[in-house]
Coordinates of N, CA and C in Angstrom, one line a residue:
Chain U
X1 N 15.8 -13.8 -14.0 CA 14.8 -13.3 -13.1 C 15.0 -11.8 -12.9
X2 N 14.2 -10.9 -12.4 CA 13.8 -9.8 -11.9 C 14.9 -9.3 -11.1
X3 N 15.1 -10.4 -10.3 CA 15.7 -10.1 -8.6 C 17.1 -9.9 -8.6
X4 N 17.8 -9.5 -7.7 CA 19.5 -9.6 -7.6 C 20.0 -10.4 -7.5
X5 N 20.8 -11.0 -8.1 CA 21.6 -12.0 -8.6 C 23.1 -11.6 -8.2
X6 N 23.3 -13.0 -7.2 CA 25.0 -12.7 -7.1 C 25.8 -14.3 -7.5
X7 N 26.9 -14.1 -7.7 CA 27.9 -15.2 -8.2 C 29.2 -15.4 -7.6
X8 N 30.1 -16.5 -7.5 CA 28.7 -17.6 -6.8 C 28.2 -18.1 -6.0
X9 N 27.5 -18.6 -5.4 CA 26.5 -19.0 -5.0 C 27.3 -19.6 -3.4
X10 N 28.6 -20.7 -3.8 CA 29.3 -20.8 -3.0 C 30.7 -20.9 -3.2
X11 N 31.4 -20.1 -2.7 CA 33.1 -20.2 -2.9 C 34.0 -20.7 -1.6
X12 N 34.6 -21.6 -2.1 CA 35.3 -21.9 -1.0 C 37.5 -22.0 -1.3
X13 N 38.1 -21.4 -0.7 CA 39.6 -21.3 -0.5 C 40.2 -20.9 -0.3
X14 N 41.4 -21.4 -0.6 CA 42.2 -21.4 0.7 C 42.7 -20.4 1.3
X15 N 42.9 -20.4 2.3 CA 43.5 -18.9 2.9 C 45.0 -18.5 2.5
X16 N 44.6 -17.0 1.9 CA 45.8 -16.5 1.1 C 45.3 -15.7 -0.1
X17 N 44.4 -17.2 -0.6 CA 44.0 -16.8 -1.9 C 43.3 -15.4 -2.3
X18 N 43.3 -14.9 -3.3 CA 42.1 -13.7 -3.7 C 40.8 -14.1 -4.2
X19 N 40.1 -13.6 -3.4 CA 38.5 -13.6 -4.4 C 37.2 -12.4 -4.6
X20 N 36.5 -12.9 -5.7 CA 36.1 -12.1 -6.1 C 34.6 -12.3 -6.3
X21 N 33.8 -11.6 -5.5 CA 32.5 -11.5 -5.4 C 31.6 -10.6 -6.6
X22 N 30.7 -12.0 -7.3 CA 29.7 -10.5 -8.1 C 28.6 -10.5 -7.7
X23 N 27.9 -9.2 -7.9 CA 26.6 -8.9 -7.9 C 25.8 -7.9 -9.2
X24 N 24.7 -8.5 -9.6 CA 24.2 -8.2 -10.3 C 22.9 -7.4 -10.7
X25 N 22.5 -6.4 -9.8 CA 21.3 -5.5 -9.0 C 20.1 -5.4 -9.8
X26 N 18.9 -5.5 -9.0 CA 17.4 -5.1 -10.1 C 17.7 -3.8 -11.0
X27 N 16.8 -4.1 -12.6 CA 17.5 -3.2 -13.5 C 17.1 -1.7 -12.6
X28 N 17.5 -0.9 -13.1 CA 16.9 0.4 -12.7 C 17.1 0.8 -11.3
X29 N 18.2 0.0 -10.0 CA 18.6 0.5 -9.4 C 19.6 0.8 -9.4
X30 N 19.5 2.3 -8.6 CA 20.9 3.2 -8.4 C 21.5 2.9 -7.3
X31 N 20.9 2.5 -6.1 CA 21.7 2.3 -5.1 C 21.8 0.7 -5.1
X32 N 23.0 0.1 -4.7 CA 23.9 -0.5 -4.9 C 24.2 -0.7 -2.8
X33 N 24.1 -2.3 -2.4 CA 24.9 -2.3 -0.9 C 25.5 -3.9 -0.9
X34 N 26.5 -4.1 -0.2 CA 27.2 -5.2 0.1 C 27.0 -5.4 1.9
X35 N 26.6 -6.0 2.0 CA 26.5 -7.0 4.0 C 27.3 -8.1 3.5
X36 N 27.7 -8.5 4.8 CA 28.2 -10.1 5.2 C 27.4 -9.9 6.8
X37 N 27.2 -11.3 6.6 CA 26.5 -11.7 7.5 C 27.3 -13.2 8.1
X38 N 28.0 -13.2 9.2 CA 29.2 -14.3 10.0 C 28.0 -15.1 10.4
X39 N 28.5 -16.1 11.1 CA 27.4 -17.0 11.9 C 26.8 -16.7 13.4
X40 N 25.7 -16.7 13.3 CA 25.2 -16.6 14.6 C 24.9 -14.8 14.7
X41 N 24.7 -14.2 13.5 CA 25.3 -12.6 13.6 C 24.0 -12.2 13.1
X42 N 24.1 -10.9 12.8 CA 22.7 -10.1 12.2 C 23.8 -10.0 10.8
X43 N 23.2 -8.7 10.0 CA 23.9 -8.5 8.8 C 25.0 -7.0 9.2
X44 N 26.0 -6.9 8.7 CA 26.9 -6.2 9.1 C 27.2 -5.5 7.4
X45 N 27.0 -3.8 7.5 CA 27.2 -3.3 6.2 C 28.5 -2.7 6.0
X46 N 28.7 -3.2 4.8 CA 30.5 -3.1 4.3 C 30.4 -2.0 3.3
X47 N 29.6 -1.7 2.2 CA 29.6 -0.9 1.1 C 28.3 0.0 0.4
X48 N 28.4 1.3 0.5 CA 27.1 1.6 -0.8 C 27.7 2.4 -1.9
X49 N 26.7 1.8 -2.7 CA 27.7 3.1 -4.1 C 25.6 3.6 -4.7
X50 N 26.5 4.7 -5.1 CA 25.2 5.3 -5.4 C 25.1 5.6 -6.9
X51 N 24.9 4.9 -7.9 CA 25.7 5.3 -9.1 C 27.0 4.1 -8.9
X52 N 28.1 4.7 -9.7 CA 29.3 4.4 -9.7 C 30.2 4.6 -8.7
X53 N 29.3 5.6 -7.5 CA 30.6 6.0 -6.8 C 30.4 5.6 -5.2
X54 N 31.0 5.2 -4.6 CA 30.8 4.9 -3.0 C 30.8 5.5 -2.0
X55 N 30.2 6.1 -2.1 CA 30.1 7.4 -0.6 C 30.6 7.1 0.6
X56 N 30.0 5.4 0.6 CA 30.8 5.3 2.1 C 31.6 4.2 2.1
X57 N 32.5 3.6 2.5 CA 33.1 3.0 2.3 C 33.4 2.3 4.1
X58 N 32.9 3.0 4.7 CA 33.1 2.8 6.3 C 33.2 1.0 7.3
X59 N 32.5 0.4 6.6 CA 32.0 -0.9 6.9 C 33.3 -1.7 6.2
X60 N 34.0 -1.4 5.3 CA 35.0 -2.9 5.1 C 36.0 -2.9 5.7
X61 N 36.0 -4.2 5.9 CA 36.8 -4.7 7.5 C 38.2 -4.4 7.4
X62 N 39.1 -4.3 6.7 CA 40.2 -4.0 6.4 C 40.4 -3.7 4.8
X63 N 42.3 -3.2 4.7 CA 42.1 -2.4 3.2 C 42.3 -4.0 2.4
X64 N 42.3 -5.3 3.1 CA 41.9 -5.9 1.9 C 41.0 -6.4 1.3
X65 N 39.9 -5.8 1.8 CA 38.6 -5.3 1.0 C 38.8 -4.4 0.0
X66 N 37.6 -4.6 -1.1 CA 37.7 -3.6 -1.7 C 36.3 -4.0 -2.6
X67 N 35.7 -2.9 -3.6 CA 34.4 -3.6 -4.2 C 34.7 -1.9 -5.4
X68 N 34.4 -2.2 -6.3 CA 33.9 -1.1 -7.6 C 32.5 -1.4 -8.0
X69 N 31.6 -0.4 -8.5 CA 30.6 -0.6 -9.5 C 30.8 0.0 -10.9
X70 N 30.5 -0.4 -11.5 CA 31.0 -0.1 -13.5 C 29.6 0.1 -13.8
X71 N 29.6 0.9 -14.7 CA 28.3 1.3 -15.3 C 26.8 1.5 -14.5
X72 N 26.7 1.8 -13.4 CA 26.2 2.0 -12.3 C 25.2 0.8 -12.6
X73 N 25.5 -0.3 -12.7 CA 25.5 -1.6 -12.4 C 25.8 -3.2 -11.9
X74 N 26.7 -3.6 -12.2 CA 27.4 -5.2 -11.8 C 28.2 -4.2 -11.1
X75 N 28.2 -5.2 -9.6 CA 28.9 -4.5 -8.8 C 30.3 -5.4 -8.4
X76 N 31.4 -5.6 -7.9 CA 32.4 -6.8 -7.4 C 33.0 -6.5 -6.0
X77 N 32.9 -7.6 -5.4 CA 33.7 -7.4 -4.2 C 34.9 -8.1 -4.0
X78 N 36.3 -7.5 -4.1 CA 37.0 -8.3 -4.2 C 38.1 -8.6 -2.7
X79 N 38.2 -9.6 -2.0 CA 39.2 -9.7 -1.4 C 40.3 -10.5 -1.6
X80 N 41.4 -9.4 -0.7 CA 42.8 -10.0 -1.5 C 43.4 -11.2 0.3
X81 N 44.4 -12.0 0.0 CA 44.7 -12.2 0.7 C 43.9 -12.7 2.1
X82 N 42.9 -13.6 1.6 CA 42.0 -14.3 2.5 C 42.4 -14.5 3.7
X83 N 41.6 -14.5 5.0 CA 42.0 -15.1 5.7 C 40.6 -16.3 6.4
X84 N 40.8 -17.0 7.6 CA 39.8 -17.6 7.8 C 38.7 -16.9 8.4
X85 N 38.9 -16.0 9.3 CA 37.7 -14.9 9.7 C 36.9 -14.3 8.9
X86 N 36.9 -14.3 7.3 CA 36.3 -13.7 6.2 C 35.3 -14.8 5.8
X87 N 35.7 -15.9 6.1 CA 34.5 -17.1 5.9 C 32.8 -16.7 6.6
X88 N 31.9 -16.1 5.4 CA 30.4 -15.6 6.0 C 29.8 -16.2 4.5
X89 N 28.7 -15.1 5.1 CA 27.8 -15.4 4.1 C 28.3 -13.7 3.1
X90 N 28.0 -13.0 2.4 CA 28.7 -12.4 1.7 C 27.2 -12.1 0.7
X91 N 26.3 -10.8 0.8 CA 25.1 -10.4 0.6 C 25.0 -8.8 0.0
X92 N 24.5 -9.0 -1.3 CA 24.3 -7.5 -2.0 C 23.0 -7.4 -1.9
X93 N 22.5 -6.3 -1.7 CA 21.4 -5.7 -1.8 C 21.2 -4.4 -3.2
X94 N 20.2 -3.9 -3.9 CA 19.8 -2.9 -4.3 C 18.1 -2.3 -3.7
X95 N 18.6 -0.7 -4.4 CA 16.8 -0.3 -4.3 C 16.8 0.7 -5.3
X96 N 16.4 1.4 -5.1 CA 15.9 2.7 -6.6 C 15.9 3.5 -5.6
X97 N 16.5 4.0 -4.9 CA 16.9 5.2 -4.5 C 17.0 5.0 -2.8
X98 N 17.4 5.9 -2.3 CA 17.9 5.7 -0.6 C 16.7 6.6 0.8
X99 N 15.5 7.2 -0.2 CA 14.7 7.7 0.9 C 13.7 6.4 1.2
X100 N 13.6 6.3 2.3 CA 12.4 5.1 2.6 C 12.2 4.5 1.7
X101 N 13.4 3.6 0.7 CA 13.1 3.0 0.2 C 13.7 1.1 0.5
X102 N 13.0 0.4 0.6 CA 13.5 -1.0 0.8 C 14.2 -1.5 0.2
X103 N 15.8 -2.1 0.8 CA 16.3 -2.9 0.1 C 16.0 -4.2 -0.4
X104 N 16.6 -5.0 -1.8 CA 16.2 -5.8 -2.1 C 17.1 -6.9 -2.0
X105 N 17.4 -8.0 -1.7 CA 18.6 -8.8 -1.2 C 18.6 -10.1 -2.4
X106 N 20.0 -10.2 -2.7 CA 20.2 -11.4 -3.5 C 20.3 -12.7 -2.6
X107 N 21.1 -14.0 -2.6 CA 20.6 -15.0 -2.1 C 21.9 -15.3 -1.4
X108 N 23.0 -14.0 -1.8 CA 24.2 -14.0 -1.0 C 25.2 -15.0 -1.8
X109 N 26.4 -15.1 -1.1 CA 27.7 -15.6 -1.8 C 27.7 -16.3 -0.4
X110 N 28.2 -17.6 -0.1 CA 28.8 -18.2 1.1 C 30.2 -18.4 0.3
X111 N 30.9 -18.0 1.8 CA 32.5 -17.7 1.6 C 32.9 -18.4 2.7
X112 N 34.1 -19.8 2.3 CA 34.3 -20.5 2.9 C 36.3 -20.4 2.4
X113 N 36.6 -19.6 4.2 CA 38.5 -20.0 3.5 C 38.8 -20.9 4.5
X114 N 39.7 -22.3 3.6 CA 40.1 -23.0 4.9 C 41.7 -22.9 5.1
Chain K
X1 N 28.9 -2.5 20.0 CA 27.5 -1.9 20.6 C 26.3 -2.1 19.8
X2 N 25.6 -3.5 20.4 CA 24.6 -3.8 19.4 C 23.1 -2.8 19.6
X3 N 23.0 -1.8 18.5 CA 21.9 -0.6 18.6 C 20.7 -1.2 18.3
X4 N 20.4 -1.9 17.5 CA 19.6 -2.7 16.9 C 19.5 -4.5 18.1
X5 N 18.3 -4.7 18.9 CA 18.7 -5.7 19.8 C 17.6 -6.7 19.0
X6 N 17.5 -7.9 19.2 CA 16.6 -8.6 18.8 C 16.7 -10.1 20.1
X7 N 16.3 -9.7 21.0 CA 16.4 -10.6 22.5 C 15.9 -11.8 22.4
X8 N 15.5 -12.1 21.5 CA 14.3 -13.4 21.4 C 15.1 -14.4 20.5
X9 N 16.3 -15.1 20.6 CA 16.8 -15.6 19.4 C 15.5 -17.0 18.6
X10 N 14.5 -17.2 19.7 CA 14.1 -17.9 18.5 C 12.7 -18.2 18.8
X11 N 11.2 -18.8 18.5 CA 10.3 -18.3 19.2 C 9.2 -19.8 18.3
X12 N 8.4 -20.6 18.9 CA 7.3 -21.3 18.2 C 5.9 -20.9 19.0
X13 N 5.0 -21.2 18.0 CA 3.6 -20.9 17.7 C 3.1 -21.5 17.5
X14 N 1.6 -22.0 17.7 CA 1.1 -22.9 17.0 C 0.1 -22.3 15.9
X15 N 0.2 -23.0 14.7 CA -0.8 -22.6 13.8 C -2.1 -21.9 13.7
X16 N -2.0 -21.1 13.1 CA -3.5 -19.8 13.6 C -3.3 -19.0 14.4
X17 N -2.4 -19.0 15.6 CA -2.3 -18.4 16.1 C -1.3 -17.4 16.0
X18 N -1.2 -15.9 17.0 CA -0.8 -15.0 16.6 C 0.9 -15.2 17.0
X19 N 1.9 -14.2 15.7 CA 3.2 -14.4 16.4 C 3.7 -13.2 16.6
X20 N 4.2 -12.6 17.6 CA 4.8 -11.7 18.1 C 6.1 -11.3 17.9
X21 N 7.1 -11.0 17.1 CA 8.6 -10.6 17.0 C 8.8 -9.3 17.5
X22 N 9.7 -9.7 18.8 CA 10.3 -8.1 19.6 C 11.2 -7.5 18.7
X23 N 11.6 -6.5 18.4 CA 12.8 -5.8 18.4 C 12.8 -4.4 19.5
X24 N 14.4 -4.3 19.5 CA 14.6 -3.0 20.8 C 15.4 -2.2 19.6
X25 N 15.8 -0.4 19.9 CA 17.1 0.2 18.9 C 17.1 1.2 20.4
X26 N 18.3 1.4 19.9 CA 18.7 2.2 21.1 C 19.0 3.7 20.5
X27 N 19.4 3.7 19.3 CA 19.5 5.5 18.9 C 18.7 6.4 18.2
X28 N 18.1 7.1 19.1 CA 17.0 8.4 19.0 C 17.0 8.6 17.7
X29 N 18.2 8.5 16.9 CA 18.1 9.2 15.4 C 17.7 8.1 14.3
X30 N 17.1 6.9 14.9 CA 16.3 5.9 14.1 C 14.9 6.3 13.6
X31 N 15.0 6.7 12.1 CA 13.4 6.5 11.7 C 12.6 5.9 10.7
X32 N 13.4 4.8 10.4 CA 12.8 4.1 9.2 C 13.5 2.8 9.7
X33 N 12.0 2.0 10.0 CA 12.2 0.6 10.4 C 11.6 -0.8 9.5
X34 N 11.8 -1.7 9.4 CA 11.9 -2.3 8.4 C 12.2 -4.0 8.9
X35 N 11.3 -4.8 8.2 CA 11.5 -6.3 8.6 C 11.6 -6.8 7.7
X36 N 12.8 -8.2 8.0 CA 13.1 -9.2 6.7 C 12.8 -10.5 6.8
X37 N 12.5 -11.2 6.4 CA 12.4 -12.5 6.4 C 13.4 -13.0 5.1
X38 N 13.7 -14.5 6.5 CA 15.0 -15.2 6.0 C 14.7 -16.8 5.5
X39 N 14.7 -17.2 4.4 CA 14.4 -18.7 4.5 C 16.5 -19.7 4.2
X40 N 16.9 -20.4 4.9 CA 17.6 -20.9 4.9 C 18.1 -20.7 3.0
X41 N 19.6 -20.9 3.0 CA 20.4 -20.2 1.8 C 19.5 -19.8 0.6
X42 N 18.8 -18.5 1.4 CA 18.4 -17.7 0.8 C 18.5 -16.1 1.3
X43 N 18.5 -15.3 0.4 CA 18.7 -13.9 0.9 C 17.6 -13.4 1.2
X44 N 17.5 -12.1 2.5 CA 16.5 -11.8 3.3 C 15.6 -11.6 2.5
X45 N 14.1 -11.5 2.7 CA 13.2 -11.1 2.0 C 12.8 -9.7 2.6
X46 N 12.1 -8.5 1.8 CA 12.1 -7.4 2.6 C 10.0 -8.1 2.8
X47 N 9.3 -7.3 4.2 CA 8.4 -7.4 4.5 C 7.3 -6.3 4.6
X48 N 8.0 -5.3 6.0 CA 7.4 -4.3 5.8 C 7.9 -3.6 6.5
X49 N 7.3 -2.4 6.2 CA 8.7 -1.3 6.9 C 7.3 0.2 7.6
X50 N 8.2 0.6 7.9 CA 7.6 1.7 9.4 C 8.4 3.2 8.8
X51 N 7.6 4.0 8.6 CA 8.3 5.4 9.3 C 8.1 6.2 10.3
X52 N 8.9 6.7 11.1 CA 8.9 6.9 12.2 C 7.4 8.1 13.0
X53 N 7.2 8.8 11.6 CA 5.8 9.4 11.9 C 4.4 8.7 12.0
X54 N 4.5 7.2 11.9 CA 3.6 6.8 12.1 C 3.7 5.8 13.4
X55 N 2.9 5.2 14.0 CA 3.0 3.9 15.1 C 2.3 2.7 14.5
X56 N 1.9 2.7 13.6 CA 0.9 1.2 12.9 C 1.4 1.3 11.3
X57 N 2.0 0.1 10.9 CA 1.7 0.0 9.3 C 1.4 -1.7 9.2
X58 N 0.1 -2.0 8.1 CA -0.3 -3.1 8.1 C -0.3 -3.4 6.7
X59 N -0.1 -4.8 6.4 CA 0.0 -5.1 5.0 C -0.7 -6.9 5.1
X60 N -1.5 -7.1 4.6 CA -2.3 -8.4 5.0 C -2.3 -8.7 6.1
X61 N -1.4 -10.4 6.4 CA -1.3 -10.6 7.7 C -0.6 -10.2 8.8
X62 N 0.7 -9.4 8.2 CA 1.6 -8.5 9.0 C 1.6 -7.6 9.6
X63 N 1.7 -6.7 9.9 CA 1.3 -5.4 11.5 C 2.7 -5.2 12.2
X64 N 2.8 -4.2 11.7 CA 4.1 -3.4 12.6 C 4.3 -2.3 13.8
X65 N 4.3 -2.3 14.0 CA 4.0 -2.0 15.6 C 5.1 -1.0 16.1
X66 N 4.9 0.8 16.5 CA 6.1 1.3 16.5 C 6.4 2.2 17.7
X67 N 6.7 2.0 18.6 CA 6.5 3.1 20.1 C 7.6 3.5 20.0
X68 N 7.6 5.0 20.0 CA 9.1 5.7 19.6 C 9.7 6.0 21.2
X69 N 8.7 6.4 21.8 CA 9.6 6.5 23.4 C 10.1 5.8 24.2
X70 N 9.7 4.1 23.6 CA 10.0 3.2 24.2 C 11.2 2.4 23.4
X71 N 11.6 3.2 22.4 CA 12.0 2.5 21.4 C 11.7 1.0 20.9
X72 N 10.8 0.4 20.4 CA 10.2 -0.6 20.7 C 9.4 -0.8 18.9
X73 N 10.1 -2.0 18.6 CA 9.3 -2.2 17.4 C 8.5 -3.7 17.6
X74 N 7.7 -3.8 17.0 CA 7.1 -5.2 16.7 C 6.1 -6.1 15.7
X75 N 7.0 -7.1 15.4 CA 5.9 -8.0 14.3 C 4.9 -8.4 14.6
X76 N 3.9 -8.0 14.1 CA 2.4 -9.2 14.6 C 2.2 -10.2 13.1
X77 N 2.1 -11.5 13.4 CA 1.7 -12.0 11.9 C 0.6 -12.6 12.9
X78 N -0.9 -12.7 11.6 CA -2.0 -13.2 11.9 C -2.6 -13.6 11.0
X79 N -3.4 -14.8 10.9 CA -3.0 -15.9 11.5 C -1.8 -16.9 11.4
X80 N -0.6 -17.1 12.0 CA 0.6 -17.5 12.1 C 0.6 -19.0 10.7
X81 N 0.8 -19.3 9.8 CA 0.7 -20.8 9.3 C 2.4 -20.9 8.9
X82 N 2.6 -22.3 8.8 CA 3.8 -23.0 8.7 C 4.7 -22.4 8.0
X83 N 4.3 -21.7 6.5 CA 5.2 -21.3 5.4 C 6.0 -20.0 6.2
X84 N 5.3 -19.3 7.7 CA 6.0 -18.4 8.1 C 7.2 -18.9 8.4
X85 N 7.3 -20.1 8.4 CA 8.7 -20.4 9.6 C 10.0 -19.6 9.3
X86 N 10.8 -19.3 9.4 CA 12.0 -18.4 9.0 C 12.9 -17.8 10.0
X87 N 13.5 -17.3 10.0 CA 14.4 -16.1 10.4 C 13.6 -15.0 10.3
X88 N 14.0 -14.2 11.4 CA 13.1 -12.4 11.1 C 13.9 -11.8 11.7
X89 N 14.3 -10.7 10.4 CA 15.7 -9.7 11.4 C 14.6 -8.3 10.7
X90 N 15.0 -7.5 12.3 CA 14.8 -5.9 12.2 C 16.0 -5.3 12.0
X91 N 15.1 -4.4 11.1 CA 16.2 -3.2 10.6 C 15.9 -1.5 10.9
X92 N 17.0 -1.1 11.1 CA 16.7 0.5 11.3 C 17.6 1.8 10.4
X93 N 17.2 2.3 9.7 CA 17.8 3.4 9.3 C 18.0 4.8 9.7
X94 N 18.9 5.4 10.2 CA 19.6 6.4 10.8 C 19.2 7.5 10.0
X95 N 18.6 8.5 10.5 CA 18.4 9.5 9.5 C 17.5 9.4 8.0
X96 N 16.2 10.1 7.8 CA 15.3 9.9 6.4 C 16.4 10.0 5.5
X97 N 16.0 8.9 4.5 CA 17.4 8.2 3.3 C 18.6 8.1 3.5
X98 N 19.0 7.7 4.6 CA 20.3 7.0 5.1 C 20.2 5.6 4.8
X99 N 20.9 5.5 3.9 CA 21.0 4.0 3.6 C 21.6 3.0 4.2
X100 N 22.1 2.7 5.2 CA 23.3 2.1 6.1 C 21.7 1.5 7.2
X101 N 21.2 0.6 6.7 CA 20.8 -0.2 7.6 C 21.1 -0.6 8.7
X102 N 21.3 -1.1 10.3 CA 21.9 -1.4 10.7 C 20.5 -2.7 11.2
X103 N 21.0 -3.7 11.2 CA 20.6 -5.1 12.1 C 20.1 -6.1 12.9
X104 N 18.9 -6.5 13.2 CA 19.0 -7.4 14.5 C 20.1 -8.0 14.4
X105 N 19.8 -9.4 15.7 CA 20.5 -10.4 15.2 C 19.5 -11.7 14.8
X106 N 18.0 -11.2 14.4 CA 17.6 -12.1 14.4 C 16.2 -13.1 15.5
X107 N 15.6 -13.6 14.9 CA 14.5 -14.1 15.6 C 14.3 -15.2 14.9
X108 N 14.2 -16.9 15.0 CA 14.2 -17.5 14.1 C 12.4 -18.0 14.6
X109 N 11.7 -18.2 13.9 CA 10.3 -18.2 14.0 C 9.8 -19.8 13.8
X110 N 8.8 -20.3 14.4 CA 8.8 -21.7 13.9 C 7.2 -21.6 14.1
X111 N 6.7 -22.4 13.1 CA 5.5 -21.8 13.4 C 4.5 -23.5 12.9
X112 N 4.0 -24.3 14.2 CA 3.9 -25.4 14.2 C 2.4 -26.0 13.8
X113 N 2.6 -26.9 13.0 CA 1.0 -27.1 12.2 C 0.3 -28.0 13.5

């Protein structure tokens, strides 16, 4: 399809483990965002890369976050050393550029550590 | 410090009739506003969005609604039918092309045949 595509859909383990979030953005955008969204919460922003490179980095919750984008495309979010508080929903967005322009949201990753 | 408020966690209507979604933001430097709609394990849908030099933007049944001194946004859907039912979160952006959205928490909408 068209739309942003993330993988997968639902991951669930154990606490400790590493995992690793993809997202796959509408062709032809350059901006690139990662949210998680907890229960009961609004959406909370962790990452944008604009191109390949991430201007801000301000939003991830600790350094065992981390996310790259390669070819100013497929983007990954990876965390190391799970814990159970990291258990959300787990949501990339794209757009074609960052002036009044609307993001576009994929259907999210649910992240389940038990 | 939630800047972005959405007070209404959840709200029903009856069919045809009109639905109203509050949002509040609390920082002056908001000017690009923006609504999503959420259907259960799905990701937000974008709806319609506001810039801050205007107070009205309309797109069919939707109407966004924007009083800058009151800080004060709002959804009108008309006429309200069932397939609205959803989640509806406001968004606001900090500064023209500041990408960092920031969040309701939400309005879950039910909209009763």
């Amino acid at each position: 399809g068209a739309g942003v595509s993330q993988s997968p859909s639902n991951k669930v383990t154990e606490k400790g483990k590493d995992v690793e979030l993809r997202c796959d953005p509408i062709s032809g955008h350059t901006a690139l965002y990662w949210y998680r969204q907890s229960l009961g919460q609004g959406l909370e922003f962790l990452i944008y890369f604009q191109g390949n490179s991430a201007p801000d980095k301000s939003g991830l919750p600790s350094d065992r976050f981390s996310a790259e984008r390669t070819g100013g495309s497929v983007s990954t979010l990876t965390i190391q050393r799970t814990q159970q508080e990291d258990s959300a929903v787990y949501l990339c967005a794209s757009s074609q550029g960052t002036l009044n322009q609307p993001q576009h949201f994929g259907d999210g990753t649910r992240l389940s550590i038990l | 410090d939630q800047q972005v408020k959405q007070n209404s966690p959840s709200l029903s209507v009856q069919e045809g009739r009109i639905s109203i979604l509050n949002c509040d933001y609390t920082n002056s430097m908001f000017d690009y506003f923006l609504w999503y709609k959420k259907y259960p394990a799905e990701g937000p849908t974008f709806l319609i969005s506001i810039s801050s030099i205007k107070d009205k933007n309309e797109d069919g049944r939707f109407t966004v609604f924007l009083n800058k001194s009151a800080k004060h946004l709002s959804l009108h859907i008309v006429p309200s039918q069932p397939g609205d039912s959803a989640v509806y979160f406001c968004a606001a952006s900090p500064n023209s092309g500041t990408y960092k959205y920031i969040f309701g928490t939400g309005t879950r909408l039910k909209v009763l045949a």
